[in-house]
Coordinates of C-alpha atoms and ligand atoms in Angstrom, one line a residue:
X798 CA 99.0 82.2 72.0
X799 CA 99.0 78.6 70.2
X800 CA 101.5 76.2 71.3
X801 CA 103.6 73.4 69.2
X802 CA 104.7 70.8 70.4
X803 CA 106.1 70.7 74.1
X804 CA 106.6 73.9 75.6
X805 CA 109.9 74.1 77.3
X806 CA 109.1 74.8 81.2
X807 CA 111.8 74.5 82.5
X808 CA 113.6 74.5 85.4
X809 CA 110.0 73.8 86.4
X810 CA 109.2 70.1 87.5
X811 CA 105.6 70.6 89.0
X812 CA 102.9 73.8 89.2
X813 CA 102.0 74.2 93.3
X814 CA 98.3 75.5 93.2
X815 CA 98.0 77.3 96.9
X816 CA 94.6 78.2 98.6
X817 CA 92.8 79.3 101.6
X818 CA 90.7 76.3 102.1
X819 CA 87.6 76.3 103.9
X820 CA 85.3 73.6 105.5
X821 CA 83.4 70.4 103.6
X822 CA 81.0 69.9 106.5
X823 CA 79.4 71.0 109.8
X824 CA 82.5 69.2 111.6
X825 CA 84.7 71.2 110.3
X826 CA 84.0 75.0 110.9
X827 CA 84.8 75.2 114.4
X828 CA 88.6 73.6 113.8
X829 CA 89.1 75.7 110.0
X830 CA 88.1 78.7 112.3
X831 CA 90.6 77.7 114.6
X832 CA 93.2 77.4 111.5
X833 CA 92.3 80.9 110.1
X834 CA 92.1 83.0 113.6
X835 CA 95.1 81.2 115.5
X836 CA 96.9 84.1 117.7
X837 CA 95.0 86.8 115.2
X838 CA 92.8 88.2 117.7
X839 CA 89.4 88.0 116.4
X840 CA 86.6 88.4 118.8
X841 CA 84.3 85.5 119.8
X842 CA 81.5 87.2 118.7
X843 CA 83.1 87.5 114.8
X844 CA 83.6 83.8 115.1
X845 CA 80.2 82.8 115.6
X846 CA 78.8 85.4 113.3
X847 CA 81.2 83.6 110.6
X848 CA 81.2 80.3 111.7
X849 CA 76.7 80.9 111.5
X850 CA 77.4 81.5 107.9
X851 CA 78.6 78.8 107.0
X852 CA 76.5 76.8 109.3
X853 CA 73.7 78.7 107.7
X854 CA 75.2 76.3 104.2
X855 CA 75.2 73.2 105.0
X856 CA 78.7 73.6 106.9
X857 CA 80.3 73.6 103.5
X858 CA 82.4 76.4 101.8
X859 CA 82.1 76.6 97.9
X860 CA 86.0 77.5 97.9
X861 CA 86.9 73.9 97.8
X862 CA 84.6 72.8 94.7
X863 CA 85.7 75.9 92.8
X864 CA 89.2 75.0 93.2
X865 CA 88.7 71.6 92.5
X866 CA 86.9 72.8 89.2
X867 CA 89.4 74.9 88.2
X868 CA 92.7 72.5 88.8
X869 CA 90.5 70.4 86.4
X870 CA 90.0 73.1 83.7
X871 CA 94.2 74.2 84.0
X872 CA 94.9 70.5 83.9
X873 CA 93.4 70.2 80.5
X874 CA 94.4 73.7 79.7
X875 CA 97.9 72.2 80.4
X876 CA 97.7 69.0 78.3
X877 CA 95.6 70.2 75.2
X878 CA 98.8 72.9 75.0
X879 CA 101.8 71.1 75.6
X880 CA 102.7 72.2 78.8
X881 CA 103.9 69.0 80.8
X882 CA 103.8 69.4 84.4
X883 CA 102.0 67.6 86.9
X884 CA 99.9 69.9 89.2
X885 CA 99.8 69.6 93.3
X886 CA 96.9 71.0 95.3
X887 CA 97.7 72.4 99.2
X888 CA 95.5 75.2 101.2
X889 CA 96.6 77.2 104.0
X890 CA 93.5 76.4 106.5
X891 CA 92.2 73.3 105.3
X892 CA 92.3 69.7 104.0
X893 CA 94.5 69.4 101.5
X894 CA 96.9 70.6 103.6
X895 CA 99.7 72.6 102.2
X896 CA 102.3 71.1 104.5
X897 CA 101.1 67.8 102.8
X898 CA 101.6 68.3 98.9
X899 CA 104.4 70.1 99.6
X900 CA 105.8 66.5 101.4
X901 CA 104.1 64.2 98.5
X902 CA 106.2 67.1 95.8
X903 CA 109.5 65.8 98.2
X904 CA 108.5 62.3 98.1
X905 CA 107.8 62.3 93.9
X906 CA 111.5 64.3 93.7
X907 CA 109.8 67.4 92.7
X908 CA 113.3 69.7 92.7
X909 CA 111.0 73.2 91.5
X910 CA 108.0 74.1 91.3
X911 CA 106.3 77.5 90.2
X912 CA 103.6 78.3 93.0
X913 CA 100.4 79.6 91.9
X914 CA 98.1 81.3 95.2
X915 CA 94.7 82.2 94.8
X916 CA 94.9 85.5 95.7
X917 CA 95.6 88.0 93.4
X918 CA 96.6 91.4 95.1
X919 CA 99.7 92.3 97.4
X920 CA 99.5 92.6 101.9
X921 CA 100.2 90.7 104.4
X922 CA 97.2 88.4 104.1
X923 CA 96.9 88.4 100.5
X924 CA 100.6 87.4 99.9
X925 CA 103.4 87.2 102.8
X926 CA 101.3 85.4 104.7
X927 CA 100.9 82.8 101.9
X928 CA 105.0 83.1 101.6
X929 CA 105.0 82.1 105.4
X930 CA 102.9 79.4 105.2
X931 CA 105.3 77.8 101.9
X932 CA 108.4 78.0 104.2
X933 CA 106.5 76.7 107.2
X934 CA 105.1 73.4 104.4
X935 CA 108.8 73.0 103.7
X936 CA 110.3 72.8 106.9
X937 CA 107.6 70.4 108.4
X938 CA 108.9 67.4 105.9
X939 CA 112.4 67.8 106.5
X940 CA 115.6 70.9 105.4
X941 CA 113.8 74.0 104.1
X942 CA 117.3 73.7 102.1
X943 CA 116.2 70.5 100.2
X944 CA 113.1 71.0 99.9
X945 CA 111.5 71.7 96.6
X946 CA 112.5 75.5 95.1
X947 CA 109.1 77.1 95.6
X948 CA 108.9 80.4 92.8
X949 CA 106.2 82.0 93.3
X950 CA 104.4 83.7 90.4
X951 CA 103.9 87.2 90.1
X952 CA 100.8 88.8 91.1
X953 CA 98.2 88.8 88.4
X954 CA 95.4 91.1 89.5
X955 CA 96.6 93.3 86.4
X956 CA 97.2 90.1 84.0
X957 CA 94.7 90.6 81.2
X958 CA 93.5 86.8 81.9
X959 CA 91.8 87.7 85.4
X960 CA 90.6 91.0 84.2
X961 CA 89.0 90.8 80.7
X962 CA 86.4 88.0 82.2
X963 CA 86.2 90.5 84.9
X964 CA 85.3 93.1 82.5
X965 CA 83.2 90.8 80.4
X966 CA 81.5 89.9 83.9
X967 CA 80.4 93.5 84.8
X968 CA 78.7 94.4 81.0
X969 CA 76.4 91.3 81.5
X970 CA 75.6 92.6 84.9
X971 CA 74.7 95.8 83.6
X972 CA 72.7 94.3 80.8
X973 CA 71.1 92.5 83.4
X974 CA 69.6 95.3 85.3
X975 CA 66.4 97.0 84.1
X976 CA 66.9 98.6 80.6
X977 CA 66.1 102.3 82.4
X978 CA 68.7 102.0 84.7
X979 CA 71.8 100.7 83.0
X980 CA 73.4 103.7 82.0
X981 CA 73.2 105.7 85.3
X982 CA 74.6 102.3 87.0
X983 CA 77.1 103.1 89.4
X984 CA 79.8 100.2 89.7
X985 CA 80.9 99.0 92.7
X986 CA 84.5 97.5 93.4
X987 CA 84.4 95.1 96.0
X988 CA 87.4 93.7 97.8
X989 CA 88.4 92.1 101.5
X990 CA 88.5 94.8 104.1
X991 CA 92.1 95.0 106.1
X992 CA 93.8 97.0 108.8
X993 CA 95.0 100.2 107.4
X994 CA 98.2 98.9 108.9
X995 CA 98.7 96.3 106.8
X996 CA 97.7 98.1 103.7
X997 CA 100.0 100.7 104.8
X998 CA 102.5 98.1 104.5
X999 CA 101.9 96.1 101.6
X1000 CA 104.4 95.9 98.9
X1001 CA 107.9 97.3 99.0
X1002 CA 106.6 100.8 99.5
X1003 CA 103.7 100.8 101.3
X1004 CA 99.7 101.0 100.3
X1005 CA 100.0 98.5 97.5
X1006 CA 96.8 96.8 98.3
X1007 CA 94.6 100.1 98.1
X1008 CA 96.9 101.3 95.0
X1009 CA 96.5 97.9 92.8
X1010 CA 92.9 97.7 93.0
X1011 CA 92.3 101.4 92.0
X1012 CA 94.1 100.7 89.1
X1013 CA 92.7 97.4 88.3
X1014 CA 89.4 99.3 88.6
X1015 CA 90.3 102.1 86.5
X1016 CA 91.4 99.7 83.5
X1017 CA 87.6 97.8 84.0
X1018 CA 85.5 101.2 84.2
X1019 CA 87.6 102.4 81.2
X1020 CA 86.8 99.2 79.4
X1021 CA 83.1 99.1 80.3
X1022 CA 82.7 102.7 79.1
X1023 CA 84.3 101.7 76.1
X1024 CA 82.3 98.9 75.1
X1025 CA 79.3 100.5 76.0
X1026 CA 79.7 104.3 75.3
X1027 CA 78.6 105.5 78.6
X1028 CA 80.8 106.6 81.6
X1029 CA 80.3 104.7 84.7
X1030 CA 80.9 106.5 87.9
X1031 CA 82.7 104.0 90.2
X1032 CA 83.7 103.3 93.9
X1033 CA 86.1 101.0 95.4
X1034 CA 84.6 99.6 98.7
X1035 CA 85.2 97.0 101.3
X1036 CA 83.4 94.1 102.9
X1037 CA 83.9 91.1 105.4
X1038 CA 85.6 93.6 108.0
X1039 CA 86.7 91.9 111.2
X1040 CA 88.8 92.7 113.9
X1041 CA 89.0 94.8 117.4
X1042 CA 86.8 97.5 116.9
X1043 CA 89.5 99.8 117.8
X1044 CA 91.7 98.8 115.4
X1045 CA 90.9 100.9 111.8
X1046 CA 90.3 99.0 109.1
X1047 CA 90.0 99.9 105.4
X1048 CA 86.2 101.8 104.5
X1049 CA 83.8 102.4 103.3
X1050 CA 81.9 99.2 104.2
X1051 CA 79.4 98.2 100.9
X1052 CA 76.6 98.4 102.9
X1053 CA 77.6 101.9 104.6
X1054 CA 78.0 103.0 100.9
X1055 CA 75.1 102.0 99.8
X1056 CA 73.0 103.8 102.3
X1057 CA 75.3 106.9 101.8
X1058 CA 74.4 106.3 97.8
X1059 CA 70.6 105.8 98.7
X1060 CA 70.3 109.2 100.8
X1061 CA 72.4 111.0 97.9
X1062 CA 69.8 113.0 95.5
X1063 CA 70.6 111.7 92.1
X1064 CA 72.7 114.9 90.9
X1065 CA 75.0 114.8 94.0
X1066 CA 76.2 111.3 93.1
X1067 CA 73.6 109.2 94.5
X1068 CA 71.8 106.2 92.6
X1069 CA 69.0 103.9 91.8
X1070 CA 71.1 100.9 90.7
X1071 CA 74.8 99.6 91.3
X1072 CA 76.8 96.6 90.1
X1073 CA 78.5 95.1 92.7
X1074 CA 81.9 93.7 91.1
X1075 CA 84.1 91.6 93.5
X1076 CA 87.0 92.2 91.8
X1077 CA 89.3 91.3 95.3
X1078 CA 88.2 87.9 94.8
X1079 CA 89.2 85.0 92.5
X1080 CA 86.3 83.2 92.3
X1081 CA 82.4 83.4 94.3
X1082 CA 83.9 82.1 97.8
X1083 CA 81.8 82.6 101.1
X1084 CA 82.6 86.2 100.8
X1085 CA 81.2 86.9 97.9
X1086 CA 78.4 84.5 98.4
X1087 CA 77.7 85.8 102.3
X1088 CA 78.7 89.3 102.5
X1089 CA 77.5 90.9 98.8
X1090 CA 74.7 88.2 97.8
X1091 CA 73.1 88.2 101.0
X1092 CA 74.3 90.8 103.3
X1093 CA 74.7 93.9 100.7
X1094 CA 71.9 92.4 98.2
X1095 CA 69.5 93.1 101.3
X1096 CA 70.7 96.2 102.1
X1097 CA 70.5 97.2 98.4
X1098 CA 67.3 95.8 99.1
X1099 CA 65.6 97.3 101.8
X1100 CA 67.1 100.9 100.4
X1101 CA 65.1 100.6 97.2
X1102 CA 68.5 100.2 95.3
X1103 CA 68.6 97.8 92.4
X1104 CA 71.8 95.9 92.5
X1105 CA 73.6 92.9 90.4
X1106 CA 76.8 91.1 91.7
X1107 CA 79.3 90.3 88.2
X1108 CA 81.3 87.2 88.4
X1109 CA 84.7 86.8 89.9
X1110 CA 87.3 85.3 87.3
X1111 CA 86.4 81.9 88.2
X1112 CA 87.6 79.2 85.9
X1113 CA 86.7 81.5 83.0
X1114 CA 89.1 80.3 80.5
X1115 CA 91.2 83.3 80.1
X1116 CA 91.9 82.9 83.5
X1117 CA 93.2 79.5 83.4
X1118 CA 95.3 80.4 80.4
X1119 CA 96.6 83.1 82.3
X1120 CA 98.1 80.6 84.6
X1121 CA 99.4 79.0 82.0
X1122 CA 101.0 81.6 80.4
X1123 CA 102.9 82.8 83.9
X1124 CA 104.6 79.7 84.5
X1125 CA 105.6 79.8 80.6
X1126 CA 106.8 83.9 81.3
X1127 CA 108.4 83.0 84.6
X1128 CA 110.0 79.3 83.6
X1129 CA 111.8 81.7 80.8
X1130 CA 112.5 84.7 83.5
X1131 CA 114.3 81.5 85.7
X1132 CA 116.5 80.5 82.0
X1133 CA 117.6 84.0 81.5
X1134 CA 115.5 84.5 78.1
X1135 CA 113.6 87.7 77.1
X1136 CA 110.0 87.3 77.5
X1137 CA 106.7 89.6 77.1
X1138 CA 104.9 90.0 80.1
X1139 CA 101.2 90.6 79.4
X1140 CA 100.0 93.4 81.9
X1141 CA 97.2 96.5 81.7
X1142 CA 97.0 99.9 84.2
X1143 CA 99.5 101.5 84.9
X1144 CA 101.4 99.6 87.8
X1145 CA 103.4 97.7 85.4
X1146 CA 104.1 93.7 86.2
X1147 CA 104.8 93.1 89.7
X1148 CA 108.5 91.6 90.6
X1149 CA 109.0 88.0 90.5
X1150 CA 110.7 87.7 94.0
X1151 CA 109.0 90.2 96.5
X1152 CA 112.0 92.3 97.6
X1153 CA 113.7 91.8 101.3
X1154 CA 110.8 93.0 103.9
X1155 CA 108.1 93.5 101.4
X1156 CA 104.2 93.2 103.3
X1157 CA 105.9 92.9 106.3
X1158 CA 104.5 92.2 109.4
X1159 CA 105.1 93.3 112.9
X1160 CA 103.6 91.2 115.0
X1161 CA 104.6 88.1 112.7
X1162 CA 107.9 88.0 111.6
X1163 CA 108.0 84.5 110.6
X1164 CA 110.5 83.5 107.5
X1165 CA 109.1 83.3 104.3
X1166 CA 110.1 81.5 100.8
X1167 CA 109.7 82.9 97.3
X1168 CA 110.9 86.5 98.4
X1169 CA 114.7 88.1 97.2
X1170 CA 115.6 87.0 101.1
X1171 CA 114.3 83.1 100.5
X1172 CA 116.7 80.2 102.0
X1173 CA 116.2 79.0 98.7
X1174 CA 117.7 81.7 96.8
X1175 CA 121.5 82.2 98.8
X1176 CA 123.1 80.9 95.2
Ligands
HT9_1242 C1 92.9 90.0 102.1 C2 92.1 88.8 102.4 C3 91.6 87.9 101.5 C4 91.7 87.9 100.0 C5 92.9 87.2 99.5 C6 92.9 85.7 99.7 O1 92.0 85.1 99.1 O2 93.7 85.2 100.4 C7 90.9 86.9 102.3 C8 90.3 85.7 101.7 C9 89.5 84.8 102.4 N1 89.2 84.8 103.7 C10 88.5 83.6 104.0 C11 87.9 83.3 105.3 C12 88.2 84.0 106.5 N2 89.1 85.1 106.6 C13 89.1 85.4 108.0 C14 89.8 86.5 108.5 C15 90.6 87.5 107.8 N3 90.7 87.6 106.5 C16 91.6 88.6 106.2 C17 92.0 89.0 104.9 C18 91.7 88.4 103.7 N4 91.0 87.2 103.6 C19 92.0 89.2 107.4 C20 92.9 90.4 107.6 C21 91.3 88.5 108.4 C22 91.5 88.7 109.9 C23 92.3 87.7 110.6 C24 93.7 87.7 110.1 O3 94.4 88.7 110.3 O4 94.1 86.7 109.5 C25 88.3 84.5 108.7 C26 88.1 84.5 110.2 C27 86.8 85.1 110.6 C28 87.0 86.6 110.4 O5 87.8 87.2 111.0 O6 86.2 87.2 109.6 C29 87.8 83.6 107.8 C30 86.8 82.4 108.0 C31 88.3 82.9 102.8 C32 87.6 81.5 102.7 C33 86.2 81.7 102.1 C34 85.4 80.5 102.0 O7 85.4 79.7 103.0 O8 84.8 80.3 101.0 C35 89.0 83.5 101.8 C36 89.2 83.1 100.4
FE2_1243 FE1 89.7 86.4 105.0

């Protein structure tokens, strides 16, 4: 879409871009562990195994760059189309601290703000746990009641932004891999692992987490097959598991399926080569870069498997523009206009206020904004 002119935003006065954070330096790992894992229950043992990655990189996280990277593509993406709001910065675990742009957005008389979260899919961790964290950022500078309106846009993980660089992502990884084995490439979706629990509980009717990315997946190995005239048999799998043992989380592991996949004969399912798509993530975080490009590229590895990992979204430009394009869709949702909402699959767009209780958690139970029950909302 080309815009003239100024693009009417309103009742937006500011865009709220909300991360996880993650550490700059060796200093920092121990206290952003601290951040992440406080009264989570994680065993020691995870902690160090984690904390060696990043350790193992200088002590630095790539999240931080890429975000900083891609606040500097929207900001242009912004400007060069019209779209005149200034943009704030705040993570959840580390420096810059949500709690802090959210009292700079008070102190510049910010009065709403649509609130863009890099995370893409709907649980607990993935989205009412960010809603927590923007109640908890308003109340530390003063009355959650006059505070900045925080809106939170919908979740995008079916937006055609994040998923046509997705799809775009997977065909060069397949075109990557040796000409013999591209067409009996299996493709493998990779998200965050999570307690079965709290998929069980994610969304307003349960198992949205597990649901949205089989559909997000379905729409990319449709597309691929498309494109390329072959039919891609596909998996959606799990990494960066942590956690109690005891406690089930969601499986297969990658690695655990790619063994399965390596002692599979060839007709049964099993495979020379795999594309590794990460399509739980936004963009090639210490997940992606630790758990598939080390971890599961060894495993592939040692199993005589050839394996690519595609892209995440990135600051692909579609992706940015699908940013912009959701505060446009939601600024005229909040004025009471008609507007298209661009979505694929079959889940349909997601609801712009996550209903009373939705990804609730037991053992949490802290107040959130940006849901039908916000503080914010009682008009
Ligand atoms: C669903 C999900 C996403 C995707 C959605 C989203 O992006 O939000 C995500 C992203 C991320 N997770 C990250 C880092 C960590 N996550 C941890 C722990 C956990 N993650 C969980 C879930 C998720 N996590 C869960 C259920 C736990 C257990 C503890 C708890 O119940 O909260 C731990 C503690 C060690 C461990 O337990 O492994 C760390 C260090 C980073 C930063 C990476 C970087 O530095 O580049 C990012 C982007
Ligand atoms: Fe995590």
């Amino acid at each position: 879409m080309k815009y003239h002119g100024r693009v009417d935003v309103s009742p937006y006065d500011a865009l709220l871009f909300v991360s996880f954070g993650g550490p700059e330096k060796p200093d920092d790992v121990v206290p952003f562990l601290e951040n992440v894992t406080r009264g989570r229950g994680i065993p020691r043992e995870r902690l160090v195994e984690v904390g060696q990655h990043y350790f193992d990189r200088g002590g630095k996280s790539p999240i931080n760059d890429q975000n900083r990277a891609f606040l500097a593509a929207l900001r242009s993406d912004l400007a060069a189309s019209g779209v005149d709001l200034p943009v704030y910065w705040g993570n959840r675990n580390w420096d810059p601290y949500l709690s802090d742009a959210v009292a700079q957005m008070r102190a510049d008389g910010v009065e709403r703000a649509a609130v863009f979260a890099t995370s893409a899919y709907s649980s607990y961790s993935s989205c009412r746990q960010y809603r927590e964290n923007l109640f908890e950022a308003c109340e530390r500078s003063g009355a959650v009641e006059d505070a900045p309106v925080l809106d939170k846009l919908r979740h995008y993980y079916n937006h055609p932004g994040f998923v046509e660089p997705v799809v775009d992502g997977v065909l060069a990884s397949i075109a990557d891999l040796p000409e013999a084995e591209r067409d009996g490439a299996r493709i493998l979706f990779v998200t965050h692992s999570i307690p079965t629990a709290m998929n069980e509980a994610a969304g307003p009717d349960g198992g949205a987490y597990v649901a949205q990315h089989l559909d997000v997946a379905d729409v990319i190995a449709q597309r691929v097959a498309a494109e390329r005239g072959v039919t891609h048999e596909w998996d959606l799998v799990y990494c960066s598991r942590s956690g109690a043992p005891h406690i089930p989380w969601l499986e297969p592991d990658v690695n655990d399926h790619l063994e399965e996949l390596a002692a599979k004969a060839p007709e049964d399912g099993g495979g020379s080569a795999v594309v590794m798509c990460p399509v739980g993530f936004v963009s090639d975080h210490m997940e992606v870069v630790y758990d598939l490009d080390t971890e599961a590229m060894a495993t592939a590895e040692k199993l005589g498997i050839q394996a690519r990992r595609s892209p995440t979204a990135g600051e692909a430009p579609r992706f940015v523009a699908a940013v912009r394009d959701l505060v446009v869709e939601r600024a005229a949702v909040e004025r009471g206009e008609a507007t298209e909402r661009a979505v694929v699959g079959s889940r349909g767009p997601g609801p712009d206020r996550c209903p009373a209780g939705c990804c609730f958690n037991q053992r949490s139970q802290l107040p959130t904004l940006a849901g039908a029950d916000s503080p914010q909302y009682s008009e």
